[in-house]
CSV table of C-alpha atoms in Angstrom, one decimal:
chain,number,residue,atom,x,y,z
A,1,MET,CA,0.0,0.0,0.0
A,2,VAL,CA,1.3,3.5,-1.0
A,3,HIS,CA,0.5,6.2,1.8
A,4,ALA,CA,0.9,9.8,1.6
A,5,SER,CA,-0.1,12.8,3.6
A,6,CYS,CA,0.0,16.7,3.6
A,7,GLY,CA,-0.3,19.6,6.0
A,8,GLY,CA,-1.2,23.1,5.1
A,9,HIS,CA,-3.0,23.8,1.9
A,10,ARG,CA,-4.2,26.7,-0.3
A,11,TYR,CA,-7.4,27.0,-2.3
A,12,SER,CA,-7.0,27.7,-6.2
A,13,SER,CA,-7.4,31.4,-6.6
A,14,GLY,CA,-6.6,31.4,-10.3
A,15,VAL,CA,-9.2,32.5,-13.0
A,16,ASP,CA,-8.2,30.1,-15.8
A,17,MET,CA,-9.1,26.4,-16.3
A,18,VAL,CA,-6.6,24.3,-14.9
A,19,VAL,CA,-5.9,20.5,-15.7
A,20,HIS,CA,-3.7,18.1,-13.9
A,21,ASP,CA,-3.4,14.9,-16.0
A,22,LEU,CA,-1.0,12.4,-14.4
A,23,SER,CA,-0.5,10.6,-17.6
A,24,THR,CA,2.0,13.3,-18.4
A,25,HIS,CA,4.2,12.6,-15.4
A,26,ARG,CA,6.6,9.7,-14.9
A,27,ARG,CA,4.9,6.6,-13.6
A,28,SER,CA,7.0,6.6,-10.4
A,29,ASP,CA,5.9,10.2,-9.5
A,30,ARG,CA,2.3,10.0,-10.3
A,31,PHE,CA,0.9,9.1,-6.9
A,32,GLU,CA,3.1,11.8,-5.0
A,33,VAL,CA,1.8,14.4,-7.8
A,34,TRP,CA,-1.8,13.3,-6.9
A,35,ARG,CA,-1.2,13.8,-3.4
A,36,GLU,CA,0.2,17.2,-3.9
A,37,VAL,CA,-2.6,18.2,-6.1
A,38,ILE,CA,-5.5,17.3,-4.1
A,39,CYS,CA,-4.0,18.7,-1.0
A,40,ARG,CA,-3.0,22.0,-2.7
A,41,GLU,CA,-6.3,22.5,-4.7
A,42,PHE,CA,-8.9,21.2,-2.2
A,43,THR,CA,-8.0,20.5,1.5
A,44,PRO,CA,-5.6,18.6,3.6
A,45,LEU,CA,-5.9,15.0,2.7
A,46,THR,CA,-4.2,11.6,3.0
A,47,PRO,CA,-4.6,9.3,0.2
A,48,GLU,CA,-3.7,5.4,0.3
A,49,THR,CA,-3.8,3.0,-2.5
A,50,GLU,CA,-3.0,-0.5,-3.7
A,51,SER,CA,-3.7,0.4,-7.2
A,52,ILE,CA,-0.1,1.1,-8.4
A,53,VAL,CA,0.7,-1.7,-10.7
A,54,ASP,CA,2.7,-2.0,-13.8
A,55,GLY,CA,0.6,0.7,-15.6
A,56,GLY,CA,1.3,3.1,-12.8
A,57,PHE,CA,-1.3,5.4,-10.9
A,58,ASP,CA,-3.8,7.1,-13.1
A,59,ALA,CA,-5.7,10.3,-12.3
A,60,ARG,CA,-6.9,13.5,-13.6
A,61,VAL,CA,-8.4,16.7,-12.1
A,62,GLU,CA,-9.9,19.6,-14.2
A,63,LEU,CA,-10.4,22.9,-12.3
A,64,ARG,CA,-12.6,25.8,-13.1
A,65,PRO,CA,-12.6,28.5,-10.7
A,66,LEU,CA,-15.6,30.8,-10.6
A,67,GLY,CA,-16.0,33.5,-8.0
A,68,SER,CA,-16.0,31.9,-4.6
A,69,THR,CA,-16.8,28.5,-6.0
A,70,ASN,CA,-14.1,26.1,-7.3
A,71,ARG,CA,-15.5,23.8,-9.8
A,72,ALA,CA,-13.7,20.5,-10.4
A,73,VAL,CA,-14.1,17.1,-11.9
A,74,LEU,CA,-11.7,14.4,-10.6
A,75,GLU,CA,-11.2,10.9,-11.8
A,76,SER,CA,-8.8,8.1,-10.5
A,77,VAL,CA,-8.4,4.6,-9.5
A,78,GLY,CA,-9.4,2.7,-6.4
A,79,GLN,CA,-8.0,4.3,-3.1
A,80,ARG,CA,-8.7,5.6,0.4
A,81,ILE,CA,-8.6,9.2,1.1
A,82,ALA,CA,-8.7,10.5,4.6
A,83,HIS,CA,-9.6,13.8,6.2
A,84,GLY,CA,-9.3,12.9,9.7
A,85,GLU,CA,-8.5,14.8,13.0
A,86,LYS,CA,-4.9,15.4,11.8
A,87,GLU,CA,-5.9,16.9,8.4
A,88,VAL,CA,-8.8,18.9,10.1
A,89,ALA,CA,-6.3,20.5,12.5
A,90,HIS,CA,-4.4,21.8,9.3
A,91,THR,CA,-7.5,23.0,7.5
A,92,GLY,CA,-7.8,26.9,6.9
A,93,GLU,CA,-11.2,28.4,6.0
A,94,GLY,CA,-14.1,26.1,6.6
A,95,VAL,CA,-15.7,24.9,3.4
A,96,TYR,CA,-18.2,22.2,2.2
A,97,PHE,CA,-17.6,20.1,-0.8
A,98,VAL,CA,-20.6,18.9,-2.8
A,99,ASN,CA,-19.6,15.8,-4.5
A,100,VAL,CA,-21.7,14.3,-7.2
A,101,GLN,CA,-20.9,10.7,-8.1
A,102,LEU,CA,-20.6,10.4,-11.9
A,103,ALA,CA,-19.0,7.0,-12.1
A,104,GLY,CA,-17.8,4.2,-9.6
A,105,THR,CA,-18.9,3.7,-6.1
A,106,CYS,CA,-17.6,5.5,-2.9
A,107,ARG,CA,-18.0,4.5,0.7
A,108,VAL,CA,-18.3,7.8,2.5
A,109,ARG,CA,-17.7,7.8,6.2
A,110,THR,CA,-18.6,10.8,8.5
A,111,GLU,CA,-19.2,11.1,12.2
A,112,SER,CA,-22.7,12.3,11.8
A,113,ALA,CA,-24.0,9.8,9.1
A,114,GLY,CA,-21.7,6.7,9.6
A,115,ALA,CA,-20.7,4.8,6.6
A,116,VAL,CA,-22.8,5.0,3.4
A,117,ASN,CA,-22.3,4.0,-0.2
A,118,VAL,CA,-22.7,6.6,-2.9
A,119,VAL,CA,-23.4,5.5,-6.3
A,120,PRO,CA,-23.8,7.3,-9.7
A,121,GLY,CA,-27.1,9.4,-9.4
A,122,GLN,CA,-26.3,10.4,-5.9
A,123,PHE,CA,-24.2,13.1,-4.1
A,124,THR,CA,-23.0,13.9,-0.6
A,125,VAL,CA,-21.8,17.1,1.2
A,126,VAL,CA,-18.9,17.0,3.4
A,127,ASP,CA,-17.5,19.7,5.8
A,128,THR,CA,-13.7,20.3,6.0
A,129,THR,CA,-14.0,21.2,9.6
A,130,ARG,CA,-15.2,17.7,10.4
A,131,PRO,CA,-13.5,14.4,9.6
A,132,TYR,CA,-14.5,12.3,6.8
A,133,TRP,CA,-13.1,9.4,4.9
A,134,PHE,CA,-13.6,8.2,1.2
A,135,ASP,CA,-13.2,4.6,0.0
A,136,TYR,CA,-13.3,4.2,-3.7
A,137,GLU,CA,-13.3,0.5,-4.7
A,138,GLY,CA,-12.4,0.9,-8.3
A,139,PRO,CA,-12.1,3.6,-11.0
A,140,TRP,CA,-14.3,6.4,-10.1
A,141,ARG,CA,-15.2,9.9,-11.4
A,142,VAL,CA,-16.8,12.9,-9.3
A,143,MET,CA,-18.0,16.4,-9.9
A,144,SER,CA,-17.0,18.5,-6.8
A,145,TYR,CA,-17.8,21.9,-6.0
A,146,GLN,CA,-16.2,23.9,-3.1
A,147,VAL,CA,-18.5,26.1,-1.2
A,148,PRO,CA,-17.3,28.5,1.6
A,149,HIS,CA,-19.1,28.2,4.8
A,150,SER,CA,-19.9,32.0,4.7
A,151,CYS,CA,-21.6,31.7,1.4
A,152,LEU,CA,-24.1,29.0,2.7
A,153,ALA,CA,-24.7,30.9,6.0
A,154,GLN,CA,-25.8,34.0,3.9
A,155,SER,CA,-28.2,31.6,2.3
A,156,GLY,CA,-29.8,30.5,5.6
A,157,LEU,CA,-28.1,27.1,6.0
A,158,PRO,CA,-29.2,25.6,9.5
A,159,GLN,CA,-26.7,25.7,12.2
A,160,ALA,CA,-25.8,22.0,12.3
A,161,PRO,CA,-26.5,20.4,9.0
A,162,THR,CA,-26.4,16.7,8.4
A,163,ILE,CA,-23.4,15.9,6.6
A,164,GLY,CA,-22.5,12.7,4.7
A,165,ARG,CA,-25.8,11.4,3.7
A,166,PRO,CA,-26.3,10.2,0.0
A,167,LEU,CA,-28.9,12.2,-1.6
A,168,ASP,CA,-30.5,11.5,-5.0
A,169,THR,CA,-29.9,13.7,-8.1
A,170,CYS,CA,-32.8,12.5,-10.2
A,171,ALA,CA,-35.8,14.3,-8.5
A,172,GLY,CA,-36.8,17.3,-6.5
A,173,THR,CA,-34.1,19.5,-4.9
A,174,GLY,CA,-31.3,17.1,-5.7
A,175,LEU,CA,-32.2,17.5,-9.4
A,176,ALA,CA,-32.5,21.2,-8.9
A,177,LEU,CA,-28.9,21.3,-7.3
A,178,THR,CA,-27.1,19.4,-10.1
A,179,SER,CA,-28.9,21.1,-12.8
A,180,ILE,CA,-27.4,24.2,-11.5
A,181,MET,CA,-24.1,22.7,-11.1
A,182,LYS,CA,-24.1,21.6,-14.6
A,183,ALA,CA,-25.1,25.0,-15.9
A,184,LEU,CA,-22.2,26.5,-13.6
A,185,TRP,CA,-19.7,24.1,-15.1
A,186,GLU,CA,-20.3,25.6,-18.6
A,187,LEU,CA,-19.7,29.1,-17.5
A,188,ALA,CA,-16.3,30.7,-18.6
A,189,PRO,CA,-14.3,32.1,-15.6
A,190,ASP,CA,-14.7,35.4,-17.2
A,191,GLU,CA,-18.4,35.1,-17.8
A,192,SER,CA,-20.4,38.2,-17.4
A,193,THR,CA,-21.1,39.4,-13.7
A,194,SER,CA,-24.9,39.0,-14.1
A,195,SER,CA,-24.9,35.5,-15.4
A,196,GLY,CA,-22.3,34.2,-13.2
A,197,LEU,CA,-23.4,35.8,-10.1
A,198,HIS,CA,-27.0,34.8,-10.5
A,199,LEU,CA,-26.1,31.1,-11.0
A,200,GLU,CA,-23.6,31.2,-8.1
A,201,ARG,CA,-26.3,32.6,-5.8
A,202,ALA,CA,-28.8,30.1,-7.1
A,203,PHE,CA,-26.2,27.3,-6.4
A,204,TYR,CA,-25.5,28.4,-2.9
A,205,ALA,CA,-29.4,28.8,-2.0
A,206,THR,CA,-30.0,25.4,-3.5
A,207,VAL,CA,-27.2,23.7,-1.5
A,208,ALA,CA,-28.7,25.3,1.5
A,209,ALA,CA,-32.2,24.2,0.6
A,210,VAL,CA,-31.0,20.6,0.0
A,211,LEU,CA,-29.3,20.3,3.3
A,212,GLY,CA,-32.5,22.0,5.0
A,213,GLU,CA,-34.6,19.6,3.3
A,214,THR,CA,-32.9,16.7,5.3
A,215,TRP,CA,-35.1,18.2,8.2
A,216,GLY,CA,-38.1,18.6,6.0
A,217,THR,CA,-37.9,22.3,5.6
A,218,ALA,CA,-40.6,23.0,3.0
A,219,ALA,CA,-39.5,26.7,2.5
A,220,ASP,CA,-36.0,25.8,1.6
A,221,SER,CA,-37.2,23.3,-0.7
A,222,SER,CA,-39.3,25.9,-2.4
A,223,SER,CA,-36.2,28.0,-2.8
A,224,ALA,CA,-34.4,25.4,-4.5
A,225,ILE,CA,-37.3,24.5,-6.9
A,226,THR,CA,-37.6,28.4,-7.7
A,227,ALA,CA,-33.8,28.4,-8.6
A,228,ALA,CA,-33.8,25.4,-10.7
A,229,ALA,CA,-37.0,26.3,-12.5
A,230,THR,CA,-35.5,29.9,-13.2
A,231,GLU,CA,-32.4,28.2,-14.6
A,232,TYR,CA,-34.5,25.9,-16.7
A,233,ILE,CA,-36.4,28.9,-18.0
A,234,ARG,CA,-33.2,30.7,-18.9
A,235,THR,CA,-31.8,27.7,-20.9
A,236,HIS,CA,-35.0,26.9,-22.7
A,237,LEU,CA,-36.4,30.5,-23.7
A,238,GLY,CA,-36.7,29.3,-27.4
A,239,ASP,CA,-39.3,26.7,-26.6
A,240,PRO,CA,-42.7,28.2,-27.4
A,241,GLU,CA,-44.3,25.5,-25.4
A,242,LEU,CA,-42.4,26.2,-22.1
A,243,SER,CA,-44.9,26.2,-19.2
A,244,VAL,CA,-45.2,25.2,-15.7
A,245,SER,CA,-46.0,21.6,-16.6
A,246,VAL,CA,-43.0,21.4,-18.8
A,247,VAL,CA,-40.6,22.6,-16.0
A,248,ALA,CA,-42.4,20.5,-13.5
A,249,ARG,CA,-42.0,17.5,-15.5
A,250,ALA,CA,-38.1,18.2,-16.1
A,251,LEU,CA,-37.7,18.8,-12.3
A,252,SER,CA,-39.8,15.7,-11.4
A,253,VAL,CA,-42.2,17.6,-9.2
A,254,SER,CA,-45.8,18.5,-9.6
A,255,PRO,CA,-47.2,21.8,-11.5
A,256,ARG,CA,-48.7,22.8,-8.0
A,257,THR,CA,-45.1,22.6,-6.5
A,258,VAL,CA,-43.7,24.9,-9.1
A,259,HIS,CA,-46.6,27.3,-8.8
A,260,TYR,CA,-46.2,27.4,-4.9
A,261,ALA,CA,-42.3,27.9,-5.3
A,262,PHE,CA,-43.1,31.2,-7.3
A,263,SER,CA,-45.9,32.3,-5.0
A,264,LYS,CA,-43.7,34.4,-2.7
A,265,GLY,CA,-42.5,36.6,-5.6
A,266,ALA,CA,-43.0,37.1,-9.3
A,267,SER,CA,-45.3,34.6,-10.9
A,268,PHE,CA,-43.9,31.8,-13.1
A,269,ALA,CA,-45.5,33.6,-16.2
A,270,THR,CA,-43.8,37.0,-15.3
A,271,VAL,CA,-40.4,35.4,-14.7
A,272,LEU,CA,-40.7,33.6,-18.1
A,273,ARG,CA,-41.9,36.8,-19.9
A,274,GLU,CA,-39.1,39.0,-18.3
A,275,HIS,CA,-36.4,36.5,-19.3
A,276,ARG,CA,-37.5,36.2,-22.9
A,277,LEU,CA,-37.8,40.1,-23.1
A,278,ALA,CA,-34.4,40.7,-21.5
A,279,ALA,CA,-32.8,38.1,-24.0
A,280,ILE,CA,-34.5,39.8,-27.1
A,281,ALA,CA,-33.5,43.2,-25.9
A,282,ALA,CA,-29.8,42.0,-25.6
A,283,VAL,CA,-30.0,40.8,-29.1
A,284,LEU,CA,-31.5,44.1,-30.3
A,285,ARG,CA,-28.6,45.9,-28.6
A,286,ASP,CA,-26.0,44.0,-30.6
A,287,PRO,CA,-25.0,46.0,-33.6
A,288,ASN,CA,-23.8,42.9,-35.4
A,289,ASN,CA,-27.1,41.3,-35.4
A,290,SER,CA,-29.3,42.3,-38.3
A,291,ALA,CA,-32.2,39.7,-37.9
A,292,GLY,CA,-35.7,40.8,-38.1
A,293,ILE,CA,-37.4,41.7,-35.0
A,294,SER,CA,-40.1,39.1,-35.4
A,295,ARG,CA,-37.6,36.4,-36.2
A,296,ILE,CA,-35.7,37.2,-33.1
A,297,ALA,CA,-39.0,37.1,-30.8
A,298,ILE,CA,-39.8,33.8,-32.4
A,299,ARG,CA,-36.4,32.4,-31.6
A,300,HIS,CA,-37.0,33.2,-28.0
A,301,GLY,CA,-40.3,31.6,-27.7
A,302,MET,CA,-42.5,34.7,-28.4
A,303,VAL,CA,-44.5,33.6,-31.5
A,304,ASP,CA,-47.5,35.8,-31.3
A,305,ALA,CA,-46.5,39.1,-32.7
A,306,SER,CA,-49.1,41.4,-31.2
A,307,SER,CA,-48.5,39.8,-27.7
A,308,PHE,CA,-44.8,40.3,-28.1
A,309,SER,CA,-45.2,44.0,-29.2
A,310,ARG,CA,-47.4,44.8,-26.2
A,311,ALA,CA,-45.3,43.0,-23.7
A,312,PHE,CA,-42.0,44.6,-25.0
A,313,ARG,CA,-43.7,48.2,-25.0
A,314,GLN,CA,-44.9,47.7,-21.5
A,315,GLN,CA,-41.6,46.5,-20.3
A,316,TYR,CA,-39.3,49.0,-22.1
A,317,SER,CA,-41.8,51.9,-22.7
A,318,MET,CA,-41.1,51.9,-26.5
A,319,SER,CA,-41.4,49.6,-29.5
A,320,ALA,CA,-38.7,47.0,-30.2
A,321,ARG,CA,-38.0,48.8,-33.4
A,322,ASP,CA,-37.4,52.2,-31.5
A,323,TYR,CA,-35.5,50.3,-28.8
A,324,ARG,CA,-33.0,48.9,-31.5
A,325,ALA,CA,-32.7,52.2,-33.2
A,326,GLN,CA,-31.9,54.0,-29.8
A,327,ALA,CA,-29.3,51.3,-28.8
A,328,ARG,CA,-27.6,51.7,-32.2
A,329,ARG,CA,-27.4,55.6,-31.9
A,330,SER,CA,-25.9,55.1,-28.5
A,331,ALA,CA,-23.4,52.6,-29.5
């Protein structure tokens, strides 16, 4: 068995995508490089493995920092990874890691939840200020997002969340969370402040809601559904059939649940209309886009010309044609 440990650490603070591919290193160095990478980029960890054979040790890490969230996808071979009392003592700022199992099986052990098996279609949350242990039986792949404690506290996370439980990604708030994680993964590090910040806040709120749901907190669950539904709207504006029923089906919840989630603020219909109009307005402001206004509206799901004209004028106090002309004069 090969064993390695590390002490202090730093969290990745760069803005560019970073890939650590161990296949580019000498076989004899790969496990040591792996140990250094996971300690430096994540948190103090002690990996152990019996998987170093003639082919060497294999692993790959892709990092995509975005704001306070460090996005990562890791893949490697069977091993045990410890974040015990010794590692906790060397941990700096407390963070949570949201780990989505993409391939392989992980035996996760925490003090609060005991030992559980996590399989593809499930995720767990671990806390770097508490001990945890991962046991991967064979090849595995995980999407892992770093979330500072302070960010979840701002989203209303309960004081003592239950950590380490396997949660499903196929329905409800679990689906909401992983949908936002996938959307965040596609954002470039220099994505516009509005897009990146909106998704990042939705992610924090949804993580808090998922953990809150462990105690059956309906209000937190609604926040997660609202965030996920809004993100679904944002990425499906061109679907003229987009409706509460369509979104509910995508999130595996009832239409009534979606309506309730939007009941504390703007209605579903209002959010959908405003997102469509904002997207259309952005295209109209683009001096390089010469498409007809009706075609632009249709591409964003507004197929009724008269309804679109009324809605646009109500939102921007002028016609779409005048809006485009004004934007071009100001450019």
